[in-house]
PDB file of C-alpha atoms and ligand atoms in Angstrom:
ATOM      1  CA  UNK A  13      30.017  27.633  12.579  1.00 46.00           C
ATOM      2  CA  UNK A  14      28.231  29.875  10.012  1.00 48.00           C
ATOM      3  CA  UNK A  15      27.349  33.061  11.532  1.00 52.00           C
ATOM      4  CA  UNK A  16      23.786  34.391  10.460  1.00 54.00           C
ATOM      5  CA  UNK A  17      25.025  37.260   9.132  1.00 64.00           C
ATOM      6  CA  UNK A  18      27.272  35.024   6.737  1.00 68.00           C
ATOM      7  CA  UNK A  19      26.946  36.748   3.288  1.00 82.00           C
ATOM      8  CA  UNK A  20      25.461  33.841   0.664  1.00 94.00           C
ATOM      9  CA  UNK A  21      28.327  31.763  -1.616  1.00 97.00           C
ATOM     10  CA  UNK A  22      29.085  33.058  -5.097  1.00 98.00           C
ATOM     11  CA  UNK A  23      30.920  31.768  -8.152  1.00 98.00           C
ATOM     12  CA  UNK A  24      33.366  33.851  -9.710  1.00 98.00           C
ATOM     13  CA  UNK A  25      35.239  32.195 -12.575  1.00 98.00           C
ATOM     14  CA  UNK A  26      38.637  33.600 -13.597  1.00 98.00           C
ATOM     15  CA  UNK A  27      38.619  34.042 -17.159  1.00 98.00           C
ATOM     16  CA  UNK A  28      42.254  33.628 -16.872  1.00 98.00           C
ATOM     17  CA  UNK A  29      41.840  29.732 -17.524  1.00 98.00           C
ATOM     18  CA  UNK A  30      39.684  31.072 -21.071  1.00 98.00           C
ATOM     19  CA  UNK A  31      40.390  31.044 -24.757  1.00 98.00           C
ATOM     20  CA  UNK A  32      41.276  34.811 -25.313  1.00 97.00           C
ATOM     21  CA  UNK A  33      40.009  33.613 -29.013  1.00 98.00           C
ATOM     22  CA  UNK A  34      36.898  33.370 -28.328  1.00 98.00           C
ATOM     23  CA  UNK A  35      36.344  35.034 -25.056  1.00 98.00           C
ATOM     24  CA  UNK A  36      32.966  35.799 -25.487  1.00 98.00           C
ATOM     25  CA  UNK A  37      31.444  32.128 -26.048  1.00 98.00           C
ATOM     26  CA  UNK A  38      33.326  31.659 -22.969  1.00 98.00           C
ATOM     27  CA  UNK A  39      31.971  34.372 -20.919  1.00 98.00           C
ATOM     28  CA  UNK A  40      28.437  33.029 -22.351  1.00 98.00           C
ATOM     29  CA  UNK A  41      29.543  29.849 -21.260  1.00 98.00           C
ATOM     30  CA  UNK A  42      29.785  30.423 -17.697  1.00 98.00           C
ATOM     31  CA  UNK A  43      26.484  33.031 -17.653  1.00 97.00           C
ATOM     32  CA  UNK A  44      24.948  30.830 -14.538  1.00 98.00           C
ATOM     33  CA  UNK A  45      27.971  32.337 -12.306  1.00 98.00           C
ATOM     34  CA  UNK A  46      27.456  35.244  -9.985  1.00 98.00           C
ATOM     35  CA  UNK A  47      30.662  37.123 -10.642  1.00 98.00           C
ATOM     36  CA  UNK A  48      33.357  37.407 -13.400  1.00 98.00           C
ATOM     37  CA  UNK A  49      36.676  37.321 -11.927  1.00 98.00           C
ATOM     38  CA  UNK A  50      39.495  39.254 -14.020  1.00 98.00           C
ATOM     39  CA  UNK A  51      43.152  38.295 -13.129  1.00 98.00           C
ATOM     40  CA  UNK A  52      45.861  41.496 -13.818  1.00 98.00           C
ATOM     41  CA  UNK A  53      49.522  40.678 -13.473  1.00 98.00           C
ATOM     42  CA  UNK A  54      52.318  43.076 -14.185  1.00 98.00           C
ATOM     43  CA  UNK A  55      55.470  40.782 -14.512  1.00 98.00           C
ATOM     44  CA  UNK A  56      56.255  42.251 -11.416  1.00 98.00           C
ATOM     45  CA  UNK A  57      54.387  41.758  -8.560  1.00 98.00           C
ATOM     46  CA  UNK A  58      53.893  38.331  -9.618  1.00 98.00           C
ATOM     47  CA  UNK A  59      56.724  36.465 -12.556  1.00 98.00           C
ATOM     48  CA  UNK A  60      53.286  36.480 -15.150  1.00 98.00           C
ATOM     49  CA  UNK A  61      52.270  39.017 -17.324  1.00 98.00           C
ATOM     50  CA  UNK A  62      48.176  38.687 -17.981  1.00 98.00           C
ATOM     51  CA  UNK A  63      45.996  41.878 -19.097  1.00 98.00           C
ATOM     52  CA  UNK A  64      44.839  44.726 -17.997  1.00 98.00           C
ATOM     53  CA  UNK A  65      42.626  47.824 -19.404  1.00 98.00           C
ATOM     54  CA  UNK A  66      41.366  47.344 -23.215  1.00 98.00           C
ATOM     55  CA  UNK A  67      40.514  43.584 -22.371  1.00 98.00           C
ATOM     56  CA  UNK A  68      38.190  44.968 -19.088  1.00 98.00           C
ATOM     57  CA  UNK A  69      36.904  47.416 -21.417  1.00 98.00           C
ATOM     58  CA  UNK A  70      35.885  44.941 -24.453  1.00 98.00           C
ATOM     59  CA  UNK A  71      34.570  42.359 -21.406  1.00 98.00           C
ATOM     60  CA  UNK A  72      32.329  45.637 -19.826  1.00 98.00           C
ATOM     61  CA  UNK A  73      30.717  46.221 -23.445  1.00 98.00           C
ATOM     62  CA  UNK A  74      30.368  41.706 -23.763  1.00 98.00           C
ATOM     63  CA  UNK A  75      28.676  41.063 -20.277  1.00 98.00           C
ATOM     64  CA  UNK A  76      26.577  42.755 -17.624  1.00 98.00           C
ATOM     65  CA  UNK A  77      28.054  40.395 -15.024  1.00 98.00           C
ATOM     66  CA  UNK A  78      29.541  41.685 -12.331  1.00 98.00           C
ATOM     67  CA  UNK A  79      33.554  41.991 -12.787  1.00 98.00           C
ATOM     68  CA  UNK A  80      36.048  41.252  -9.843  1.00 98.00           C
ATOM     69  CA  UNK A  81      39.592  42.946 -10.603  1.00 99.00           C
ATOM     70  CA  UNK A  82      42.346  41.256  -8.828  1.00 99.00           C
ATOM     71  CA  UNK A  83      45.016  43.430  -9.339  1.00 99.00           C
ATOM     72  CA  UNK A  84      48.482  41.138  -8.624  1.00 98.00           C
ATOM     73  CA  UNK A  85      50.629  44.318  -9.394  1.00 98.00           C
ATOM     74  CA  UNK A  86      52.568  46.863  -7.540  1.00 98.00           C
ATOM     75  CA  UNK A  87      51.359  49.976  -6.165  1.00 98.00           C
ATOM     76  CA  UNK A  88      47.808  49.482  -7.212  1.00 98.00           C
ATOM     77  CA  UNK A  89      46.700  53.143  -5.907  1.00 98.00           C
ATOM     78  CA  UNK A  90      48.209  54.473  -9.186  1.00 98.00           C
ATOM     79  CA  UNK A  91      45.328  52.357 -11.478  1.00 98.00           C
ATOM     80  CA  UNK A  92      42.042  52.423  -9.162  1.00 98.00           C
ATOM     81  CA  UNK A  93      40.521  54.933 -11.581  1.00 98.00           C
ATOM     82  CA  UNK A  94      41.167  53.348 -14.731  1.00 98.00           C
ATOM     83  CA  UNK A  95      39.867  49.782 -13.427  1.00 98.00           C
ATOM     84  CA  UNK A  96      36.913  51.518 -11.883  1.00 98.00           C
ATOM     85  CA  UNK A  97      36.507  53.958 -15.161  1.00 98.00           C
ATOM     86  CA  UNK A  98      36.443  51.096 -17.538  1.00 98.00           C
ATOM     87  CA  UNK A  99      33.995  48.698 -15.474  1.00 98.00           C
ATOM     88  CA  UNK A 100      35.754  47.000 -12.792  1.00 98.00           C
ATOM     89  CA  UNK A 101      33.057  46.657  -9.956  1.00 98.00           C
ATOM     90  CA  UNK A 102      35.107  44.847  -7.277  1.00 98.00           C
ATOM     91  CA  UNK A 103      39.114  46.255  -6.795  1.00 99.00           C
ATOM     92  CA  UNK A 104      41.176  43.846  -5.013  1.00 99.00           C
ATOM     93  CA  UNK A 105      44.209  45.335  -4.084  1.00 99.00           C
ATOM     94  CA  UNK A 106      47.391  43.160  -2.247  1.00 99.00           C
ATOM     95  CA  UNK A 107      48.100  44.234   0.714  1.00 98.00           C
ATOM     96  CA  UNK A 108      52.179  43.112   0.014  1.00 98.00           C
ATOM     97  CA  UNK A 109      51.832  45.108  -3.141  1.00 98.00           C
ATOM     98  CA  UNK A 110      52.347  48.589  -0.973  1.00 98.00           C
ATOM     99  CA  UNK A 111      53.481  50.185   1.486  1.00 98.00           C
ATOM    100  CA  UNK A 112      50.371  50.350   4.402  1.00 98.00           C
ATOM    101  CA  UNK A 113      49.867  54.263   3.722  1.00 98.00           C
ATOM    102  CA  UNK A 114      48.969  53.490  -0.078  1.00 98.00           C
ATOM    103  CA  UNK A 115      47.028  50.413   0.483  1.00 98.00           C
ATOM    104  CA  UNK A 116      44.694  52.868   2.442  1.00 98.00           C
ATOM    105  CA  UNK A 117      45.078  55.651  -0.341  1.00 98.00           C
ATOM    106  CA  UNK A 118      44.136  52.761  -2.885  1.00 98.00           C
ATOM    107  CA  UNK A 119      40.966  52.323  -0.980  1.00 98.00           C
ATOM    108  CA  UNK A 120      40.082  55.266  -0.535  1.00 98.00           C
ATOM    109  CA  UNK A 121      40.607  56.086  -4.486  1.00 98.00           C
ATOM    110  CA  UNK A 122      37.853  52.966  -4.665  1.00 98.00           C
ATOM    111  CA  UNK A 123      35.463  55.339  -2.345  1.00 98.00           C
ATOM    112  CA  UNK A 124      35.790  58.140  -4.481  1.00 98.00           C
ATOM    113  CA  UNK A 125      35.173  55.836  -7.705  1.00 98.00           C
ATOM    114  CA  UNK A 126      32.018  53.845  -6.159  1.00 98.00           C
ATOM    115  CA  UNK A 127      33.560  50.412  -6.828  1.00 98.00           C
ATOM    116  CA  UNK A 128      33.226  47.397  -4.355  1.00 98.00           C
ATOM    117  CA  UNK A 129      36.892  47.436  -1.872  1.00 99.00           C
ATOM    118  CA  UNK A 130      38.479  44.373  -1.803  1.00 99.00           C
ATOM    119  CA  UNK A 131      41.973  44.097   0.466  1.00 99.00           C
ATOM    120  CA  UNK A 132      43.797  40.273  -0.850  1.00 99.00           C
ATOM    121  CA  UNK A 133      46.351  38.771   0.841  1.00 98.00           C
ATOM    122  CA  UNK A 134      48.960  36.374  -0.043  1.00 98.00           C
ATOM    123  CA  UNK A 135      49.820  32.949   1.297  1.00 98.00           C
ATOM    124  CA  UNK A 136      52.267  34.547   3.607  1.00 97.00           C
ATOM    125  CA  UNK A 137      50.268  36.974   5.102  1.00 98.00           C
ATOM    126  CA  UNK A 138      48.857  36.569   8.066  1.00 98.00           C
ATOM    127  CA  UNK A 139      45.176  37.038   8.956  1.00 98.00           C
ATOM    128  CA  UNK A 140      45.457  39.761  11.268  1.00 98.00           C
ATOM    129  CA  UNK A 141      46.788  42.556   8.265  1.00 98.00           C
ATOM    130  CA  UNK A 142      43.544  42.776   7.789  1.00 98.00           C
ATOM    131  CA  UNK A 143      42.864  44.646  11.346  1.00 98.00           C
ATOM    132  CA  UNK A 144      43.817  48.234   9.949  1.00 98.00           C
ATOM    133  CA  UNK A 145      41.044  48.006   6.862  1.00 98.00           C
ATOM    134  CA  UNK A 146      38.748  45.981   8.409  1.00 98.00           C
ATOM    135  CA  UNK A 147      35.630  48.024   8.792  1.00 98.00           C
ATOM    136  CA  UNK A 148      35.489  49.820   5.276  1.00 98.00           C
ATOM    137  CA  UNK A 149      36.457  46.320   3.144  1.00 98.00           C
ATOM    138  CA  UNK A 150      33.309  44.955   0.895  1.00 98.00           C
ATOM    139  CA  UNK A 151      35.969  41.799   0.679  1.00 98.00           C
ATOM    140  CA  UNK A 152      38.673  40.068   1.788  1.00 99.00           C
ATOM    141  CA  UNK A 153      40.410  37.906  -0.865  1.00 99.00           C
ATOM    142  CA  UNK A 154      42.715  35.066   0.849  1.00 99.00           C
ATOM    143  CA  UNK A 155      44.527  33.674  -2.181  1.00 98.00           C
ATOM    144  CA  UNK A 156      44.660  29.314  -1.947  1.00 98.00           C
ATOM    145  CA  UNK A 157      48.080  29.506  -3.825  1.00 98.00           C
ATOM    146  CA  UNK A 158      50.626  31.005  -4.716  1.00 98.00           C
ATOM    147  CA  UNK A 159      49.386  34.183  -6.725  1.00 98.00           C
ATOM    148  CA  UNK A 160      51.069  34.029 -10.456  1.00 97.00           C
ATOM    149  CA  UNK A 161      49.418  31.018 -12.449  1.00 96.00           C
ATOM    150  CA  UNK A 162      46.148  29.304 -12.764  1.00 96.00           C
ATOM    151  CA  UNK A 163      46.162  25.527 -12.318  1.00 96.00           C
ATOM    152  CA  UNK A 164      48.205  25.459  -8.853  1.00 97.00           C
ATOM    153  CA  UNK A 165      47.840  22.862  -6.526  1.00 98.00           C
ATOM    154  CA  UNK A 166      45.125  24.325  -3.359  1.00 98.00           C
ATOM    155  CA  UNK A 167      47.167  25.013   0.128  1.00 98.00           C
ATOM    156  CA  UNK A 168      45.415  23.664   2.999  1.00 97.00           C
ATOM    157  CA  UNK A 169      47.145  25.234   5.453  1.00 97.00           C
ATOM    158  CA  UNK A 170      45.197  28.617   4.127  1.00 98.00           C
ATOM    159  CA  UNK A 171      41.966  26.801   5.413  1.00 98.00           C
ATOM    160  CA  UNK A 172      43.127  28.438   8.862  1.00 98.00           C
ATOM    161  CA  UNK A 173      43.776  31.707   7.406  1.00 98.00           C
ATOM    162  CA  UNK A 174      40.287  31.559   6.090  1.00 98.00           C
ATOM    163  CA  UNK A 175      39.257  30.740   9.421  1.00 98.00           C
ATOM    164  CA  UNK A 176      40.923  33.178  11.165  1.00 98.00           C
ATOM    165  CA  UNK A 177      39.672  36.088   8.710  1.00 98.00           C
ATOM    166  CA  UNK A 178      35.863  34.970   8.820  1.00 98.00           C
ATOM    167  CA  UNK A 179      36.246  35.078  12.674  1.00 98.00           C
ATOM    168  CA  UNK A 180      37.693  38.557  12.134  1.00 98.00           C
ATOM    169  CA  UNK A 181      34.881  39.617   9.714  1.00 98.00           C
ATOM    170  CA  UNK A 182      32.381  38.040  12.232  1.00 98.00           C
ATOM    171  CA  UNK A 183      33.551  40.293  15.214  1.00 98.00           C
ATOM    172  CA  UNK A 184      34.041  43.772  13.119  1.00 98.00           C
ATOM    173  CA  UNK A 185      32.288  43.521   9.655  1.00 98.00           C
ATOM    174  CA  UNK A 186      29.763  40.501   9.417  1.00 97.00           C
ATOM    175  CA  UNK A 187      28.741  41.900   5.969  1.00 97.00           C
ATOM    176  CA  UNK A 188      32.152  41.435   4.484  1.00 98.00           C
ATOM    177  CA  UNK A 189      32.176  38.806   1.867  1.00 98.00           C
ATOM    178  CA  UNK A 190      35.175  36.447   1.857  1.00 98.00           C
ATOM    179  CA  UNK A 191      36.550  35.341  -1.322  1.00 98.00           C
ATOM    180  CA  UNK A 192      39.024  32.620  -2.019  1.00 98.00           C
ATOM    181  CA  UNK A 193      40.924  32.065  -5.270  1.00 98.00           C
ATOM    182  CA  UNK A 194      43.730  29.181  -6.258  1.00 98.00           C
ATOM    183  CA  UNK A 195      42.798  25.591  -6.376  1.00 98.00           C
ATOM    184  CA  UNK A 196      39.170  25.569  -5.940  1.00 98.00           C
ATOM    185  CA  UNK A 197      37.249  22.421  -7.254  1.00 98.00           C
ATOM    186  CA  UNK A 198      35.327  19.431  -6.216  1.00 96.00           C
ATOM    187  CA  UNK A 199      37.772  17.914  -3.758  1.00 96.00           C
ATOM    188  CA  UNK A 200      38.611  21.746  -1.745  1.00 97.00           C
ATOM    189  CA  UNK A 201      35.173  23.801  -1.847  1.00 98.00           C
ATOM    190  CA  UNK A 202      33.476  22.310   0.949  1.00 96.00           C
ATOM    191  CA  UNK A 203      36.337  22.988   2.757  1.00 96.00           C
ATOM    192  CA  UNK A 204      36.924  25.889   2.260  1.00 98.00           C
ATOM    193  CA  UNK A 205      33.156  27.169   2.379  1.00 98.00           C
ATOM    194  CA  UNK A 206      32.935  25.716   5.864  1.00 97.00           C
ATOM    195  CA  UNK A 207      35.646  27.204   7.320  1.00 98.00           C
ATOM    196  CA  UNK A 208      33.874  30.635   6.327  1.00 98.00           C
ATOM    197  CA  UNK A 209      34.775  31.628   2.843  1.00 98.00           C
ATOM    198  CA  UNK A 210      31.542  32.493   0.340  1.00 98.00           C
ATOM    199  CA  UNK A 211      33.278  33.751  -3.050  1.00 98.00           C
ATOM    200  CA  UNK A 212      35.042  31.188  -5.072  1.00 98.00           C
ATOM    201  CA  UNK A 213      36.986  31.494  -7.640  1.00 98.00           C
ATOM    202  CA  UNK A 214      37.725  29.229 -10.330  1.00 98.00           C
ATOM    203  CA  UNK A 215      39.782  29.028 -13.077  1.00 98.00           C
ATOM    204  CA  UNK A 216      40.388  25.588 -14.183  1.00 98.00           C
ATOM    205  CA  UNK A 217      37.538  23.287 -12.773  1.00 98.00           C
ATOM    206  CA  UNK A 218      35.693  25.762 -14.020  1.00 98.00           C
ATOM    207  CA  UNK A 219      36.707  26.113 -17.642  1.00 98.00           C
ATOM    208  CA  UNK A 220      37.965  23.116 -17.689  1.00 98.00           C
ATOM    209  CA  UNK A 221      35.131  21.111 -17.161  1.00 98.00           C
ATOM    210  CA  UNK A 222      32.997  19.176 -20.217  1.00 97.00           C
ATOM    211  CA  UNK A 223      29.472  20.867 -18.704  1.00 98.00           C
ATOM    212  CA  UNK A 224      30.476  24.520 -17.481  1.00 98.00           C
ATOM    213  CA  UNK A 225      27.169  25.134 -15.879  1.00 98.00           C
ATOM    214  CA  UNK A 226      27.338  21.803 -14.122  1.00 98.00           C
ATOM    215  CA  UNK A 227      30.878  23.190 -12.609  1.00 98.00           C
ATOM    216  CA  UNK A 228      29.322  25.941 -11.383  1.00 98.00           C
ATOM    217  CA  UNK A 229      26.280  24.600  -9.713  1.00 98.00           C
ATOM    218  CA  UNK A 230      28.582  21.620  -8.197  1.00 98.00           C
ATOM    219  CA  UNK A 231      31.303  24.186  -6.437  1.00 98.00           C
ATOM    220  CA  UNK A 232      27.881  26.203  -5.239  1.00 97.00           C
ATOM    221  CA  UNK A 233      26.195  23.393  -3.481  1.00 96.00           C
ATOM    222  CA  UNK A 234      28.761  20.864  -2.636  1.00 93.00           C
TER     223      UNK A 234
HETATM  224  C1  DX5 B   1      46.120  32.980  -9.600  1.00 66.81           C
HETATM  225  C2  DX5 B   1      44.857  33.701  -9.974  1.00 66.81           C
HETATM  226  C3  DX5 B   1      43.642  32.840  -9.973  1.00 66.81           C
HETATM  227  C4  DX5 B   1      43.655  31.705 -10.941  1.00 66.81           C
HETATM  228  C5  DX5 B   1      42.879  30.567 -10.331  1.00 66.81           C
HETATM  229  O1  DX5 B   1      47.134  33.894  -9.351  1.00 66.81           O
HETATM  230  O2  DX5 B   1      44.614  34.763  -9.077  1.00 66.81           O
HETATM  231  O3  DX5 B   1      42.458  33.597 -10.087  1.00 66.81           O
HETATM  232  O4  DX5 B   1      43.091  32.007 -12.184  1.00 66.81           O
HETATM  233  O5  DX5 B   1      43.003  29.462 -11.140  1.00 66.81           O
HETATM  234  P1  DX5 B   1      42.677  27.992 -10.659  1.00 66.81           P
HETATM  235  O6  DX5 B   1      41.253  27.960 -10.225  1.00 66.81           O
HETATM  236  O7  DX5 B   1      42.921  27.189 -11.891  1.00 66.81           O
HETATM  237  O8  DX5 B   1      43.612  27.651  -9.539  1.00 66.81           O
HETATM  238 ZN1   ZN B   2      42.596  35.785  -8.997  1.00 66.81          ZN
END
């Protein structure tokens, strides 16, 4: 059941699935989105290694849309201000990526920086690590797969988790958007937006699609 208070759905492509060649006809491409969602991965955290700084800074000078950082890499607290300094608007931080003490120093690095706080959580993590952030989070980001590659196969048993977090959200922080990222197309959105989730992500039926625009206005209203 949607709760009033239900924040409205957004479409955040991850350039991940773009041509780094020609990144900027792709970020033109996708224009009619609400959010631009930036994938970091430190060979580490996660077995892929994506970018990180200079490409957020050359995107900040390309686009005025608004730019989601989800940072797959370990101990995130130690790079808050250089996302945040170089035009990151949303942080999402993992909450396996630390230990619980830095997850809240991460966030509270975020404060100081006025970005958007984001907590994400990985298939294996339950919805309830989410209880000790729960008031001060703009976001929760409950990843669909496995974090690590674009193109992945959507896990429907994290339609519960979703769920579960909304219900969460509903109880202690209505305003709290809910992304969801891994998966997302035609065949999982409506899902996934019913069970409570109102960010989506999308890498490859986004970019992948022959009409871009058409991808984007299908995954908002399906
Ligand atoms: C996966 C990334 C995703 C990825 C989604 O670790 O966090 O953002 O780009 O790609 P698709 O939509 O293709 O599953
Ligand atoms: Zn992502």
């Amino acid at each position: 059941m949607e709760n009033a208070a239900t924040p409205r759905i957004k479409i955040a492509p991850s350039i991940l699935s773009a041509d780094f060649a020609r990144l900027g006809e792709d970020i033109d491409s996708i224009r009619t989105a609400d959010i631009l969602h930036f994938d970091v991965m430190d060979g580490s955290f996660v077995p892929n290694i994506t970018f990180g700084i200079p490409v957020l800074k050359s995107v900040r000078r390309y686009t005025d849309m608004k730019l989601d950082a989800h940072l797959m890499i370990d101990r995130p607290a130690r790079y808050i201000e250089d996302f945040a300094k170089n035009g990151a608007d949303i942080i999402s931080v993992h909450l396996e990526a630390d230990h619980p003490r830095f997850i809240a120093e991460a966030l509270k690095e975020m404060e100081r920086c006025h970005v958007q706080k984001a907590i994400a959580l990985r298939p294996i993590t339950r919805a309830e690590a989410i209880l000790p952030y729960i008031e001060e989070v703009d976001m929760v980001l409950v990843m669909t797969v496995e974090p690590g590659f674009g193109g992945q196969a959507f896990m429907e048993s994290q339609v519960e988790i979703v769920r579960q977090v909304r219900a969460l959200l509903d109880r202690y922080n209505p305003k709290c958007d809910v992304e969801v990222d891994g998966g997302i197309a035609r065949d999982t959105a409506h899902r996934i937006k019913e069970a409570g989730a109102n960010v989506l992500v999308a890498g490859s039926s986004v970019f992948g699609a022959q009409d871009r625009a058409d991808a984007i206005h299908m995954l908002r209203t399906i």
